[in-house]
Amino acid sequence: MNRYYLYKIITFFLYLLAQVLVFNKMVLFGTAHSFVYVAFLLTLPFELAVIPGMFIGLALGLGIDAFTNTFGLHAAASVLLMYVRPMLISGLAPQGGYQPGAVPRPGSMGFGWFMPYALMLIFMHHLVVFFIEFGGFALFWGTLLKVVASTGYSFLLIVIIQYIFFARGRK
Amino acid sequence: MKSLLLFLYRFRAFITLILLETACAVLIIQNSHYHRALFFNSSNNAIASVLVVANNITNYFRLRQINESLAGENLRLKNRLHNLARLPDSLKYDSLRNFNFIKARVISNSADLRNNLLTIDIGRSQGVKKDMAVIGGGGIVGKTRYISDNFTVVTSILHTESMVPALIKGKVNICILQWDGTNPYYVDLLYVPRHYVLEVGDTVLTSGYSGIFPPNLLVGRIAAINLSEDAPFFDIKVKLANDFYQLDYVEVAENMQLPEIDSLKNLAE
């Protein structure tokens, strides 16, 4: 169990560094941003309770914010994501509930389960990020385009990373 | 009492959500409205050190490009110096003489957000103070915002709060530059009254009225002019002289006379 926590802490920092040093710079056409760090929150175990989950989201979000000088922006979106996540998980539960040992990764639950799960949460997260960052609803469609393009882009990168590094649905 | 506790317990997740989101909202508002960094930002030593290491690696692959842009700048300055040397003594006037420049390297930068900030590798110990001008890359870059001992966060021109007093060379003396938050190559030029005759390609320079930016620095050229039927001012798009995606080295400009100007202004008020 301790090894598991250590492993999670290391991946936490890997996602944080990868996001601020690599993915933040990979912006397509000035429109599609990739917030791949969300994958860390998406793939936390099913059993994680909502309140500790929100604090993990807060910590990761504040970490990103510290590097990009967007205080509270990613933190707010990540906390909301971690609040909604358990509801979505129970909403998407297969008949008979989740198998013991299953994790919310495409390698474990299958792509058909992972796609709606990830897309909904990523979309909500990006919606919050871009509209707070923009500071209002002027240029609504422009911002929405950014949200939709970024959701697709982030999702694509997250799925690729999942299949490369976590192909066997490892915890 | 018991039912209250039960109620709180039942909605503990929701209450935690509200508390955490309120904390985030306070952070966001503090940052955007009061220009105060409550906690850490990228001028923090630990965070900036990570950025420096990453920047050292990425810069290595761009050395050729960086060299070329610096050589280009050198050439422009040498040309100018040569022309200045040919002027008779009585006409010699160096508009930048009140300013002291400090060299800096950009260690983190963005141009794709609505409010963009940069981090540079000099800080208080190198003499940086709040609200100093940052220039470079053939144009203007921004204004210092958060300063730590060795690093500084700069409010980019590509930030919706940035306003720089500007002029159109030979035509308009008072107008304001502001970014509308969409295209990082263009900024808006505000408050140019409709009676002026303007042309696409007119040069836009800093006016230096704020006392922050040195006067007569190149900002860019007018790319598009629009005038609606009943508007008192033109809608002008200015193509920026520098490319914010390619910023490597910048200079921080300190106005040596700013304390004197400020104390005079205080007297006048």
Coordinates of C-alpha atoms in Angstrom, one line a residue:
Chain A
M1 CA 0.0 0.0 0.0
N2 CA 2.8 2.4 0.8
R3 CA 4.4 1.6 -2.5
Y4 CA 1.2 2.5 -4.1
Y5 CA 1.1 5.9 -2.4
L6 CA 4.7 6.6 -3.4
Y7 CA 3.9 5.7 -7.0
K8 CA 0.9 8.1 -7.0
I9 CA 3.0 10.9 -5.5
I10 CA 5.7 10.4 -8.1
T11 CA 3.1 10.4 -11.0
F12 CA 1.5 13.6 -9.4
F13 CA 4.8 15.4 -9.8
L14 CA 5.5 13.9 -13.2
Y15 CA 2.1 15.1 -14.5
L16 CA 2.7 18.5 -12.9
L17 CA 6.2 18.9 -14.6
A18 CA 5.1 17.5 -17.9
Q19 CA 2.2 19.9 -17.9
V20 CA 4.1 23.1 -17.1
L21 CA 7.2 22.3 -19.1
V22 CA 5.9 20.5 -22.2
F23 CA 2.1 20.5 -22.6
N24 CA 1.6 24.2 -21.8
K25 CA 3.8 25.0 -24.8
M26 CA 2.0 22.7 -27.2
V27 CA -0.7 25.1 -28.2
L28 CA -2.3 24.4 -31.7
F29 CA -3.2 27.5 -33.8
G30 CA -3.4 29.6 -30.6
T31 CA -6.7 27.9 -29.9
A32 CA -6.3 24.3 -28.7
H33 CA -4.6 24.0 -25.3
S34 CA -3.7 20.7 -23.8
F35 CA -4.3 20.3 -20.1
V36 CA -3.0 16.7 -19.8
Y37 CA -2.6 16.9 -16.1
V38 CA -6.3 16.3 -15.8
A39 CA -5.5 12.6 -16.6
F40 CA -4.0 12.3 -13.1
L41 CA -7.3 13.2 -11.5
L42 CA -9.4 11.1 -14.0
T43 CA -7.4 8.0 -13.2
L44 CA -7.5 8.1 -9.4
P45 CA -9.1 5.0 -8.0
F46 CA -12.9 4.5 -8.0
E47 CA -12.9 4.2 -4.2
L48 CA -11.4 7.6 -3.5
A49 CA -13.8 9.6 -1.4
V50 CA -15.0 12.9 -2.6
I51 CA -13.5 15.2 0.0
P52 CA -9.9 13.9 -0.1
G53 CA -10.3 13.9 -3.9
M54 CA -11.1 17.6 -3.9
F55 CA -8.0 18.3 -1.9
I56 CA -5.9 16.4 -4.3
G57 CA -7.5 18.4 -7.1
L58 CA -6.7 21.6 -5.2
A59 CA -3.1 20.7 -4.7
L60 CA -2.5 19.7 -8.4
G61 CA -4.4 22.8 -9.6
L62 CA -2.5 25.2 -7.4
G63 CA 0.8 23.5 -8.5
I64 CA -0.1 24.3 -12.1
D65 CA -1.2 27.8 -11.2
A66 CA 2.1 28.6 -9.5
F67 CA 4.0 28.0 -12.7
T68 CA 1.6 29.8 -15.0
N69 CA 0.7 32.7 -12.6
T70 CA -3.0 32.0 -12.9
F71 CA -3.7 31.8 -9.2
G72 CA -6.8 29.7 -8.4
L73 CA -7.8 29.2 -12.0
H74 CA -6.7 25.5 -12.5
A75 CA -7.4 24.9 -8.8
A76 CA -11.0 26.0 -9.1
A77 CA -11.6 23.8 -12.2
S78 CA -9.8 20.8 -10.7
V79 CA -11.8 21.0 -7.4
L80 CA -15.0 21.1 -9.3
L81 CA -13.9 18.2 -11.4
M82 CA -13.2 16.1 -8.3
Y83 CA -16.6 17.0 -6.9
V84 CA -18.4 15.9 -10.0
R85 CA -16.3 12.8 -10.6
P86 CA -17.8 10.4 -8.0
M87 CA -21.4 11.3 -9.3
L88 CA -20.4 10.5 -12.8
I89 CA -18.7 7.3 -11.8
S90 CA -21.8 6.1 -10.1
G91 CA -23.9 7.3 -13.0
L92 CA -21.8 5.3 -15.5
A93 CA -21.5 2.2 -13.3
P94 CA -22.0 -1.0 -15.3
Q95 CA -24.7 -3.4 -14.2
G96 CA -23.5 -5.2 -11.1
G97 CA -21.1 -2.4 -10.2
Y98 CA -17.4 -2.1 -10.8
Q99 CA -15.2 -5.1 -10.6
P100 CA -12.8 -5.2 -7.6
G101 CA -9.4 -4.0 -8.8
A102 CA -10.8 -2.0 -11.7
V103 CA -9.4 1.4 -12.3
P104 CA -10.8 4.3 -14.4
R105 CA -8.4 3.7 -17.3
P106 CA -9.2 2.7 -20.9
G107 CA -7.0 -0.4 -20.4
S108 CA -9.1 -1.5 -17.5
M109 CA -12.6 -0.4 -18.2
G110 CA -12.5 -0.3 -22.0
F111 CA -12.5 2.6 -24.4
G112 CA -16.3 2.6 -24.6
W113 CA -16.6 3.4 -20.9
F114 CA -13.6 5.7 -20.7
M115 CA -14.6 8.0 -23.6
P116 CA -17.8 9.5 -22.2
Y117 CA -16.3 9.6 -18.7
A118 CA -13.2 11.5 -19.7
L119 CA -14.8 13.7 -22.3
M120 CA -17.5 15.0 -19.9
L121 CA -15.1 15.7 -17.1
I122 CA -12.4 17.3 -19.4
F123 CA -15.1 19.4 -21.1
M124 CA -16.4 20.7 -17.8
H125 CA -12.9 21.4 -16.5
H126 CA -11.9 23.3 -19.7
L127 CA -15.2 25.2 -19.7
V128 CA -14.4 26.5 -16.2
V129 CA -10.7 27.2 -17.0
F130 CA -11.4 29.2 -20.2
F131 CA -14.3 31.2 -19.0
I132 CA -12.6 32.2 -15.8
E133 CA -9.4 32.9 -17.7
F134 CA -11.4 35.1 -20.1
G135 CA -13.1 36.8 -17.2
G136 CA -16.6 36.8 -18.6
F137 CA -18.9 35.8 -21.4
A138 CA -18.1 38.5 -24.0
L139 CA -16.7 36.7 -27.1
F140 CA -18.8 33.7 -25.9
W141 CA -18.4 31.7 -29.1
G142 CA -14.7 32.3 -29.5
T143 CA -14.1 31.1 -26.0
L144 CA -16.5 28.1 -26.5
L145 CA -14.5 27.2 -29.6
K146 CA -11.3 27.2 -27.5
V147 CA -13.0 24.9 -25.0
V148 CA -14.2 22.4 -27.6
A149 CA -11.0 22.3 -29.5
S150 CA -9.0 22.0 -26.3
T151 CA -11.2 19.2 -25.0
G152 CA -10.6 17.2 -28.1
Y153 CA -6.9 17.9 -28.0
S154 CA -6.5 17.1 -24.3
F155 CA -8.6 13.9 -24.7
L156 CA -6.5 12.7 -27.6
L157 CA -3.2 13.2 -25.8
I158 CA -4.6 11.6 -22.6
V159 CA -5.8 8.5 -24.4
I160 CA -2.5 8.2 -26.3
I161 CA -0.6 8.4 -23.0
Q162 CA -2.9 5.9 -21.3
Y163 CA -2.4 3.4 -24.1
I164 CA 1.4 3.9 -24.1
F165 CA 2.1 3.8 -20.4
F166 CA -0.8 2.1 -18.8
A167 CA -1.8 -0.4 -21.5
R168 CA -2.6 -3.2 -19.0
G169 CA -4.9 -1.0 -16.9
R170 CA -2.4 -0.9 -14.1
K171 CA -3.4 1.1 -11.0
Chain B
M1 CA -28.3 21.3 17.3
K2 CA -28.2 17.6 16.5
S3 CA -30.1 18.1 13.3
L4 CA -27.8 21.0 12.3
L5 CA -24.8 18.7 12.8
L6 CA -26.5 16.0 10.8
F7 CA -27.3 18.4 8.1
L8 CA -23.7 19.6 7.9
Y9 CA -22.5 16.1 7.9
R10 CA -24.8 15.1 5.1
F11 CA -23.7 17.9 2.9
R12 CA -20.1 17.9 3.9
A13 CA -18.9 17.3 0.4
F14 CA -20.9 20.2 -1.0
I15 CA -19.8 22.5 1.9
T16 CA -16.1 21.6 1.3
L17 CA -16.7 22.3 -2.4
I18 CA -18.1 25.8 -1.6
L19 CA -15.3 26.5 0.8
L20 CA -12.5 25.5 -1.6
E21 CA -14.1 27.3 -4.6
T22 CA -14.5 30.4 -2.5
A23 CA -10.8 30.2 -1.6
C24 CA -9.9 29.9 -5.3
A25 CA -12.2 32.8 -6.2
V26 CA -10.4 34.9 -3.6
L27 CA -7.1 34.0 -5.1
I28 CA -8.3 34.8 -8.6
I29 CA -9.7 38.1 -7.6
Q30 CA -6.7 39.1 -5.5
N31 CA -4.5 38.4 -8.5
S32 CA -6.5 40.2 -11.1
H33 CA -7.7 43.2 -9.3
Y34 CA -5.2 44.1 -6.7
H35 CA -2.0 43.0 -8.4
R36 CA -0.9 41.2 -5.3
A37 CA 0.4 37.7 -5.2
L38 CA -0.9 36.2 -2.0
F39 CA 1.2 33.1 -2.2
F40 CA 3.7 31.7 -4.7
N41 CA 4.1 32.7 -8.3
S42 CA 6.7 32.0 -10.9
S43 CA 9.1 34.6 -9.4
N44 CA 9.4 32.2 -6.5
N45 CA 12.9 30.8 -6.4
A46 CA 12.1 27.1 -6.5
I47 CA 9.5 27.5 -9.3
A48 CA 11.7 29.8 -11.3
S49 CA 14.7 27.4 -11.0
V50 CA 12.7 24.7 -12.6
L51 CA 11.8 27.0 -15.4
V52 CA 15.4 28.1 -15.9
V53 CA 16.5 24.5 -16.3
A54 CA 13.8 23.8 -18.8
N55 CA 14.6 27.1 -20.6
N56 CA 18.3 26.1 -20.8
I57 CA 17.4 23.0 -22.6
T58 CA 15.0 24.5 -25.1
N59 CA 17.2 27.5 -25.7
Y60 CA 20.0 25.2 -26.7
F61 CA 18.1 24.1 -29.8
R62 CA 17.3 27.7 -30.7
L63 CA 20.8 29.1 -30.3
R64 CA 21.1 29.8 -34.1
Q65 CA 17.8 31.7 -34.2
I66 CA 18.6 33.7 -31.1
N67 CA 22.0 34.6 -32.5
E68 CA 20.5 35.8 -35.7
S69 CA 17.9 38.0 -33.9
L70 CA 20.6 39.5 -31.7
A71 CA 22.9 40.1 -34.7
G72 CA 20.0 41.8 -36.4
E73 CA 19.4 44.0 -33.5
N74 CA 23.0 44.9 -33.3
L75 CA 23.0 45.9 -36.9
R76 CA 20.0 48.2 -36.4
L77 CA 21.6 49.8 -33.4
K78 CA 25.0 50.3 -35.2
N79 CA 23.2 52.0 -38.1
R80 CA 21.5 54.3 -35.7
L81 CA 24.7 55.1 -33.8
H82 CA 26.4 55.9 -37.1
N83 CA 23.7 58.3 -38.1
L84 CA 23.7 59.9 -34.7
A85 CA 27.4 60.5 -34.8
R86 CA 27.0 62.4 -38.1
L87 CA 24.6 64.9 -36.6
P88 CA 26.1 68.3 -35.7
D89 CA 26.6 68.7 -31.9
S90 CA 23.8 71.1 -31.4
L91 CA 21.3 68.6 -32.8
K92 CA 22.4 65.7 -30.7
Y93 CA 19.5 64.4 -28.7
D94 CA 19.3 61.0 -27.3
S95 CA 15.8 60.4 -26.1
L96 CA 16.8 57.4 -24.1
R97 CA 19.4 59.2 -22.0
N98 CA 17.3 59.2 -18.8
F99 CA 16.9 55.5 -18.9
N100 CA 19.1 52.8 -17.5
F101 CA 18.8 49.3 -19.1
I102 CA 19.3 46.0 -17.5
K103 CA 19.6 42.8 -19.6
A104 CA 17.4 39.8 -18.8
R105 CA 16.5 36.4 -20.2
V106 CA 12.9 35.3 -20.6
I107 CA 12.5 31.9 -18.8
S108 CA 8.8 31.4 -19.3
N109 CA 6.4 33.1 -21.6
S110 CA 2.9 32.6 -23.1
A111 CA 1.0 34.4 -25.8
D112 CA -2.1 32.2 -26.1
L113 CA -4.0 33.2 -23.0
R114 CA -6.1 36.2 -22.5
N115 CA -3.9 37.6 -19.8
N116 CA -0.3 36.7 -20.6
L117 CA 2.6 37.0 -18.2
L118 CA 6.3 36.4 -18.7
T119 CA 9.0 35.4 -16.2
I120 CA 12.5 36.9 -16.5
D121 CA 15.7 35.9 -14.7
I122 CA 16.5 39.1 -12.9
G123 CA 15.0 40.6 -9.8
R124 CA 15.4 42.9 -6.8
S125 CA 19.1 42.2 -6.4
Q126 CA 19.7 43.3 -10.0
G127 CA 17.8 46.5 -9.4
V128 CA 14.4 45.7 -10.7
K129 CA 11.5 47.5 -9.1
K130 CA 7.7 47.4 -9.7
D131 CA 6.3 49.0 -12.8
M132 CA 9.5 49.2 -14.8
A133 CA 9.3 48.9 -18.6
V134 CA 10.4 45.7 -20.3
I135 CA 11.5 46.1 -24.0
G136 CA 13.2 43.8 -26.5
G137 CA 12.8 41.8 -29.6
G138 CA 12.6 45.1 -31.6
G139 CA 9.5 46.4 -29.7
I140 CA 7.9 46.7 -26.3
V141 CA 7.2 43.7 -24.1
G142 CA 5.5 44.8 -20.9
K143 CA 5.8 46.1 -17.3
T144 CA 7.2 44.4 -14.2
R145 CA 4.6 43.0 -11.9
Y146 CA 5.8 40.7 -9.1
I147 CA 9.4 40.9 -8.1
S148 CA 11.4 38.4 -6.0
D149 CA 15.2 38.5 -5.2
N150 CA 16.3 36.9 -8.5
F151 CA 13.2 36.7 -10.7
T152 CA 10.5 38.9 -12.0
V153 CA 7.0 38.3 -13.4
V154 CA 6.2 40.7 -16.2
T155 CA 2.7 41.8 -17.3
S156 CA 2.9 41.4 -21.1
I157 CA 1.5 43.9 -23.6
L158 CA -0.7 40.9 -24.4
H159 CA -2.6 41.3 -21.1
T160 CA -6.0 42.9 -21.0
E161 CA -4.9 45.3 -18.2
S162 CA -1.9 46.6 -20.1
M163 CA -2.3 50.1 -21.4
V164 CA 0.6 51.9 -23.0
P165 CA 0.5 55.6 -24.0
A166 CA 1.5 55.8 -27.7
L167 CA 1.7 58.1 -30.6
I168 CA 1.4 57.8 -34.4
K169 CA 4.6 59.2 -35.8
G170 CA 4.2 62.7 -37.2
K171 CA 0.4 62.6 -36.9
V172 CA -1.2 61.9 -33.5
N173 CA 0.4 62.5 -30.2
I174 CA -1.9 61.0 -27.7
C175 CA -3.5 57.6 -27.9
I176 CA -3.5 54.4 -25.9
L177 CA -2.4 50.8 -26.8
Q178 CA -4.5 48.0 -25.5
W179 CA -4.8 44.3 -26.4
D180 CA -8.3 42.9 -27.0
G181 CA -7.3 39.4 -26.0
T182 CA -7.6 37.6 -29.3
N183 CA -4.7 37.7 -31.8
P184 CA -1.2 37.9 -30.2
Y185 CA 0.3 39.7 -33.3
Y186 CA -2.1 42.7 -33.2
V187 CA -3.1 45.3 -30.6
D188 CA -5.7 48.0 -30.7
L189 CA -4.9 51.7 -30.7
L190 CA -7.6 53.6 -28.8
Y191 CA -8.8 57.2 -28.6
V192 CA -7.6 58.5 -32.0
P193 CA -10.2 61.2 -32.9
R194 CA -11.8 60.8 -36.4
H195 CA -10.5 64.0 -37.9
Y196 CA -7.0 62.7 -38.4
V197 CA -5.9 61.4 -41.8
L198 CA -4.3 58.0 -41.3
E199 CA -2.8 55.4 -43.6
V200 CA -2.1 51.7 -43.2
G201 CA 1.6 51.4 -42.5
D202 CA 1.9 54.4 -40.3
T203 CA 4.5 53.9 -37.5
V204 CA 3.3 53.6 -33.9
L205 CA 5.8 54.6 -31.2
T206 CA 5.6 54.9 -27.4
S207 CA 5.0 58.4 -26.3
G208 CA 6.7 58.0 -22.9
Y209 CA 3.9 60.0 -21.2
S210 CA 3.5 57.4 -18.5
G211 CA 7.2 57.9 -17.5
I212 CA 7.5 54.1 -17.6
F213 CA 8.3 53.4 -21.2
P214 CA 11.1 55.3 -22.9
P215 CA 9.7 57.6 -25.6
N216 CA 9.9 56.9 -29.3
L217 CA 10.4 53.1 -29.1
L218 CA 8.9 51.2 -32.0
V219 CA 5.6 49.5 -31.2
G220 CA 4.5 48.4 -34.7
R221 CA 2.8 49.6 -37.8
I222 CA -0.9 50.2 -38.5
A223 CA -2.4 47.2 -40.2
A224 CA -6.1 48.1 -40.5
I225 CA -8.2 51.3 -40.0
N226 CA -11.9 51.3 -39.5
L227 CA -14.2 54.2 -38.9
S228 CA -17.9 53.5 -38.1
E229 CA -20.5 56.1 -39.0
D230 CA -21.1 57.8 -35.7
A231 CA -18.0 56.8 -33.7
P232 CA -15.8 59.6 -32.3
F233 CA -12.7 57.5 -32.6
F234 CA -11.0 55.2 -35.1
D235 CA -10.8 51.5 -34.7
I236 CA -7.1 50.8 -35.4
K237 CA -5.3 47.5 -35.4
V238 CA -1.5 47.7 -35.0
K239 CA 0.8 44.9 -36.1
L240 CA 3.3 44.5 -33.3
A241 CA 7.0 44.8 -34.2
N242 CA 8.0 41.9 -32.0
D243 CA 6.8 38.3 -32.1
F244 CA 5.8 37.2 -28.6
Y245 CA 6.4 33.6 -29.5
Q246 CA 10.1 34.3 -30.2
L247 CA 11.2 36.4 -27.1
D248 CA 14.5 35.3 -25.7
Y249 CA 16.4 38.3 -24.4
V250 CA 14.8 41.5 -23.2
E251 CA 15.9 44.7 -21.4
V252 CA 14.3 46.2 -18.3
A253 CA 14.3 50.0 -18.5
E254 CA 14.5 52.1 -15.4
N255 CA 13.6 55.8 -15.7
M256 CA 16.2 57.5 -13.5
Q257 CA 14.0 60.6 -13.3
L258 CA 10.8 58.9 -12.3
P259 CA 11.1 59.7 -8.6
E260 CA 11.4 63.4 -9.5
I261 CA 8.5 63.3 -11.9
D262 CA 6.4 61.5 -9.3
S263 CA 7.1 64.0 -6.5
L264 CA 6.3 66.8 -8.9
K265 CA 3.0 65.2 -9.7
N266 CA 2.2 64.8 -6.0
L267 CA 2.8 68.5 -5.5
A268 CA 0.5 69.3 -8.4
E269 CA -2.4 67.2 -6.9

